[in-house]
Amino acid sequence: MSATVRIPTILRTYTGGAAEVTAEGATLSAVVADLEANHPGIAARLLDDTGKLRRFVNVYVNDDDVRFADGLETEVKDGASVSIIPAVAGGC
Protein backbone atom coordinates (compact mmCIF):
# COMPACT_ATOMS: atom_id res chain seq x y z
CA MET A 1 0.00 0.00 0.00
CA SER A 2 1.34 3.40 -0.94
CA ALA A 3 0.47 6.50 1.10
CA THR A 4 1.32 10.17 0.82
CA VAL A 5 2.91 11.43 4.05
CA ARG A 6 2.79 15.14 4.86
CA ILE A 7 5.98 16.15 6.65
CA PRO A 8 5.98 19.14 9.02
CA THR A 9 8.65 21.79 8.55
CA ILE A 10 10.59 20.68 11.62
CA LEU A 11 11.12 17.18 10.17
CA ARG A 12 11.93 18.16 6.60
CA THR A 13 15.66 17.98 7.28
CA TYR A 14 15.15 14.19 7.19
CA THR A 15 13.34 14.30 3.82
CA GLY A 16 15.72 16.64 2.00
CA GLY A 17 13.26 19.49 2.41
CA ALA A 18 10.30 17.64 0.90
CA ALA A 19 6.91 18.60 2.32
CA GLU A 20 5.38 15.32 1.10
CA VAL A 21 6.88 11.89 0.56
CA THR A 22 5.45 8.50 -0.32
CA ALA A 23 5.73 5.53 1.99
CA GLU A 24 4.64 1.92 1.77
CA GLY A 25 2.78 -0.06 4.40
CA ALA A 26 -0.59 -1.54 5.33
CA THR A 27 -0.43 -0.10 8.86
CA LEU A 28 0.93 3.12 10.32
CA SER A 29 3.72 1.10 11.93
CA ALA A 30 4.79 -0.20 8.52
CA VAL A 31 4.60 3.30 7.04
CA VAL A 32 6.87 4.63 9.82
CA ALA A 33 9.31 1.75 9.20
CA ASP A 34 9.36 2.59 5.47
CA LEU A 35 9.88 6.28 6.26
CA GLU A 36 12.84 5.33 8.45
CA ALA A 37 14.31 3.10 5.72
CA ASN A 38 14.15 5.93 3.20
CA HIS A 39 14.75 8.88 5.55
CA PRO A 40 17.03 7.67 8.37
CA GLY A 41 16.48 9.32 11.73
CA ILE A 42 12.87 10.34 11.25
CA ALA A 43 11.42 7.45 13.29
CA ALA A 44 13.31 8.59 16.39
CA ARG A 45 11.43 11.89 16.18
CA LEU A 46 8.08 10.10 15.92
CA LEU A 47 8.51 7.16 18.31
CA ASP A 48 9.66 7.05 21.93
CA ASP A 49 12.09 4.54 23.45
CA THR A 50 9.32 1.96 23.83
CA GLY A 51 8.31 2.20 20.17
CA LYS A 52 5.07 4.13 20.78
CA LEU A 53 4.13 7.42 19.18
CA ARG A 54 5.53 10.35 21.14
CA ARG A 55 2.97 12.32 23.16
CA PHE A 56 3.69 15.55 21.32
CA VAL A 57 3.28 14.09 17.82
CA ASN A 58 -0.22 13.89 16.36
CA VAL A 59 -0.74 11.60 13.38
CA TYR A 60 -3.79 11.47 11.16
CA VAL A 61 -4.67 8.90 8.53
CA ASN A 62 -7.22 10.41 6.14
CA ASP A 63 -8.20 13.02 8.76
CA ASP A 64 -8.69 10.40 11.50
CA ASP A 65 -6.58 10.86 14.63
CA VAL A 66 -4.78 7.53 15.17
CA ARG A 67 -4.93 8.04 18.95
CA PHE A 68 -8.67 7.35 18.68
CA ALA A 69 -8.21 4.51 16.20
CA ASP A 70 -5.67 1.70 16.55
CA GLY A 71 -2.54 3.79 17.09
CA LEU A 72 0.41 2.37 15.17
CA GLU A 73 -1.77 -0.52 14.02
CA THR A 74 -4.18 1.83 12.24
CA GLU A 75 -4.86 0.58 8.72
CA VAL A 76 -3.36 2.62 5.88
CA LYS A 77 -5.15 1.91 2.62
CA ASP A 78 -3.59 2.43 -0.77
CA GLY A 79 -3.69 6.11 -1.68
CA ALA A 80 -4.20 7.22 1.92
CA SER A 81 -2.96 10.52 3.25
CA VAL A 82 -0.92 10.49 6.45
CA SER A 83 -0.35 13.79 8.23
CA ILE A 84 2.29 14.23 10.93
CA ILE A 85 1.53 17.26 13.08
CA PRO A 86 3.76 18.20 15.99
CA ALA A 87 1.94 19.62 18.99
CA VAL A 88 2.46 23.32 19.52
CA ALA A 89 2.57 24.87 22.96
CA GLY A 90 3.39 28.26 24.23
CA GLY A 91 1.96 31.52 25.32
CA CYS A 92 2.84 34.19 27.77
PDB file of C-alpha atoms in Angstrom:
ATOM      1  CA  MET A   1       0.000   0.000   0.000  1.00  0.00           C
ATOM      2  CA  SER A   2       1.336   3.399  -0.936  1.00  0.00           C
ATOM      3  CA  ALA A   3       0.474   6.503   1.097  1.00  0.00           C
ATOM      4  CA  THR A   4       1.323  10.174   0.824  1.00  0.00           C
ATOM      5  CA  VAL A   5       2.906  11.430   4.050  1.00  0.00           C
ATOM      6  CA  ARG A   6       2.791  15.136   4.860  1.00  0.00           C
ATOM      7  CA  ILE A   7       5.981  16.148   6.647  1.00  0.00           C
ATOM      8  CA  PRO A   8       5.982  19.138   9.025  1.00  0.00           C
ATOM      9  CA  THR A   9       8.652  21.791   8.548  1.00  0.00           C
ATOM     10  CA  ILE A  10      10.593  20.678  11.621  1.00  0.00           C
ATOM     11  CA  LEU A  11      11.116  17.177  10.170  1.00  0.00           C
ATOM     12  CA  ARG A  12      11.932  18.165   6.601  1.00  0.00           C
ATOM     13  CA  THR A  13      15.658  17.978   7.277  1.00  0.00           C
ATOM     14  CA  TYR A  14      15.154  14.190   7.185  1.00  0.00           C
ATOM     15  CA  THR A  15      13.344  14.301   3.822  1.00  0.00           C
ATOM     16  CA  GLY A  16      15.721  16.636   1.999  1.00  0.00           C
ATOM     17  CA  GLY A  17      13.260  19.493   2.409  1.00  0.00           C
ATOM     18  CA  ALA A  18      10.300  17.642   0.896  1.00  0.00           C
ATOM     19  CA  ALA A  19       6.908  18.595   2.323  1.00  0.00           C
ATOM     20  CA  GLU A  20       5.378  15.320   1.100  1.00  0.00           C
ATOM     21  CA  VAL A  21       6.876  11.887   0.558  1.00  0.00           C
ATOM     22  CA  THR A  22       5.453   8.503  -0.315  1.00  0.00           C
ATOM     23  CA  ALA A  23       5.731   5.527   1.990  1.00  0.00           C
ATOM     24  CA  GLU A  24       4.639   1.915   1.768  1.00  0.00           C
ATOM     25  CA  GLY A  25       2.780  -0.062   4.403  1.00  0.00           C
ATOM     26  CA  ALA A  26      -0.586  -1.537   5.326  1.00  0.00           C
ATOM     27  CA  THR A  27      -0.426  -0.105   8.857  1.00  0.00           C
ATOM     28  CA  LEU A  28       0.934   3.117  10.319  1.00  0.00           C
ATOM     29  CA  SER A  29       3.722   1.097  11.935  1.00  0.00           C
ATOM     30  CA  ALA A  30       4.793  -0.204   8.516  1.00  0.00           C
ATOM     31  CA  VAL A  31       4.600   3.301   7.041  1.00  0.00           C
ATOM     32  CA  VAL A  32       6.870   4.627   9.817  1.00  0.00           C
ATOM     33  CA  ALA A  33       9.314   1.751   9.198  1.00  0.00           C
ATOM     34  CA  ASP A  34       9.357   2.589   5.475  1.00  0.00           C
ATOM     35  CA  LEU A  35       9.882   6.280   6.262  1.00  0.00           C
ATOM     36  CA  GLU A  36      12.840   5.325   8.452  1.00  0.00           C
ATOM     37  CA  ALA A  37      14.307   3.096   5.724  1.00  0.00           C
ATOM     38  CA  ASN A  38      14.152   5.928   3.205  1.00  0.00           C
ATOM     39  CA  HIS A  39      14.747   8.883   5.550  1.00  0.00           C
ATOM     40  CA  PRO A  40      17.029   7.668   8.370  1.00  0.00           C
ATOM     41  CA  GLY A  41      16.481   9.319  11.731  1.00  0.00           C
ATOM     42  CA  ILE A  42      12.866  10.342  11.250  1.00  0.00           C
ATOM     43  CA  ALA A  43      11.421   7.453  13.292  1.00  0.00           C
ATOM     44  CA  ALA A  44      13.309   8.585  16.393  1.00  0.00           C
ATOM     45  CA  ARG A  45      11.433  11.887  16.182  1.00  0.00           C
ATOM     46  CA  LEU A  46       8.077  10.099  15.923  1.00  0.00           C
ATOM     47  CA  LEU A  47       8.510   7.164  18.309  1.00  0.00           C
ATOM     48  CA  ASP A  48       9.656   7.054  21.928  1.00  0.00           C
ATOM     49  CA  ASP A  49      12.094   4.538  23.449  1.00  0.00           C
ATOM     50  CA  THR A  50       9.318   1.964  23.829  1.00  0.00           C
ATOM     51  CA  GLY A  51       8.305   2.205  20.167  1.00  0.00           C
ATOM     52  CA  LYS A  52       5.075   4.127  20.776  1.00  0.00           C
ATOM     53  CA  LEU A  53       4.127   7.424  19.185  1.00  0.00           C
ATOM     54  CA  ARG A  54       5.533  10.348  21.142  1.00  0.00           C
ATOM     55  CA  ARG A  55       2.970  12.317  23.158  1.00  0.00           C
ATOM     56  CA  PHE A  56       3.690  15.550  21.316  1.00  0.00           C
ATOM     57  CA  VAL A  57       3.280  14.092  17.823  1.00  0.00           C
ATOM     58  CA  ASN A  58      -0.218  13.890  16.358  1.00  0.00           C
ATOM     59  CA  VAL A  59      -0.737  11.597  13.385  1.00  0.00           C
ATOM     60  CA  TYR A  60      -3.794  11.471  11.164  1.00  0.00           C
ATOM     61  CA  VAL A  61      -4.672   8.900   8.529  1.00  0.00           C
ATOM     62  CA  ASN A  62      -7.218  10.411   6.141  1.00  0.00           C
ATOM     63  CA  ASP A  63      -8.200  13.018   8.758  1.00  0.00           C
ATOM     64  CA  ASP A  64      -8.692  10.404  11.500  1.00  0.00           C
ATOM     65  CA  ASP A  65      -6.575  10.864  14.626  1.00  0.00           C
ATOM     66  CA  VAL A  66      -4.780   7.535  15.171  1.00  0.00           C
ATOM     67  CA  ARG A  67      -4.928   8.037  18.946  1.00  0.00           C
ATOM     68  CA  PHE A  68      -8.668   7.353  18.681  1.00  0.00           C
ATOM     69  CA  ALA A  69      -8.212   4.512  16.202  1.00  0.00           C
ATOM     70  CA  ASP A  70      -5.666   1.695  16.548  1.00  0.00           C
ATOM     71  CA  GLY A  71      -2.541   3.789  17.087  1.00  0.00           C
ATOM     72  CA  LEU A  72       0.406   2.372  15.173  1.00  0.00           C
ATOM     73  CA  GLU A  73      -1.770  -0.522  14.017  1.00  0.00           C
ATOM     74  CA  THR A  74      -4.184   1.833  12.239  1.00  0.00           C
ATOM     75  CA  GLU A  75      -4.864   0.577   8.717  1.00  0.00           C
ATOM     76  CA  VAL A  76      -3.356   2.616   5.881  1.00  0.00           C
ATOM     77  CA  LYS A  77      -5.153   1.913   2.620  1.00  0.00           C
ATOM     78  CA  ASP A  78      -3.587   2.427  -0.773  1.00  0.00           C
ATOM     79  CA  GLY A  79      -3.690   6.114  -1.680  1.00  0.00           C
ATOM     80  CA  ALA A  80      -4.196   7.221   1.920  1.00  0.00           C
ATOM     81  CA  SER A  81      -2.964  10.523   3.250  1.00  0.00           C
ATOM     82  CA  VAL A  82      -0.925  10.491   6.450  1.00  0.00           C
ATOM     83  CA  SER A  83      -0.351  13.794   8.230  1.00  0.00           C
ATOM     84  CA  ILE A  84       2.290  14.230  10.933  1.00  0.00           C
ATOM     85  CA  ILE A  85       1.526  17.255  13.084  1.00  0.00           C
ATOM     86  CA  PRO A  86       3.764  18.202  15.993  1.00  0.00           C
ATOM     87  CA  ALA A  87       1.938  19.619  18.986  1.00  0.00           C
ATOM     88  CA  VAL A  88       2.459  23.318  19.516  1.00  0.00           C
ATOM     89  CA  ALA A  89       2.568  24.872  22.958  1.00  0.00           C
ATOM     90  CA  GLY A  90       3.394  28.261  24.228  1.00  0.00           C
ATOM     91  CA  GLY A  91       1.964  31.522  25.315  1.00  0.00           C
ATOM     92  CA  CYS A  92       2.837  34.191  27.767  1.00  0.00           C
TER      93      CYS A  92
END
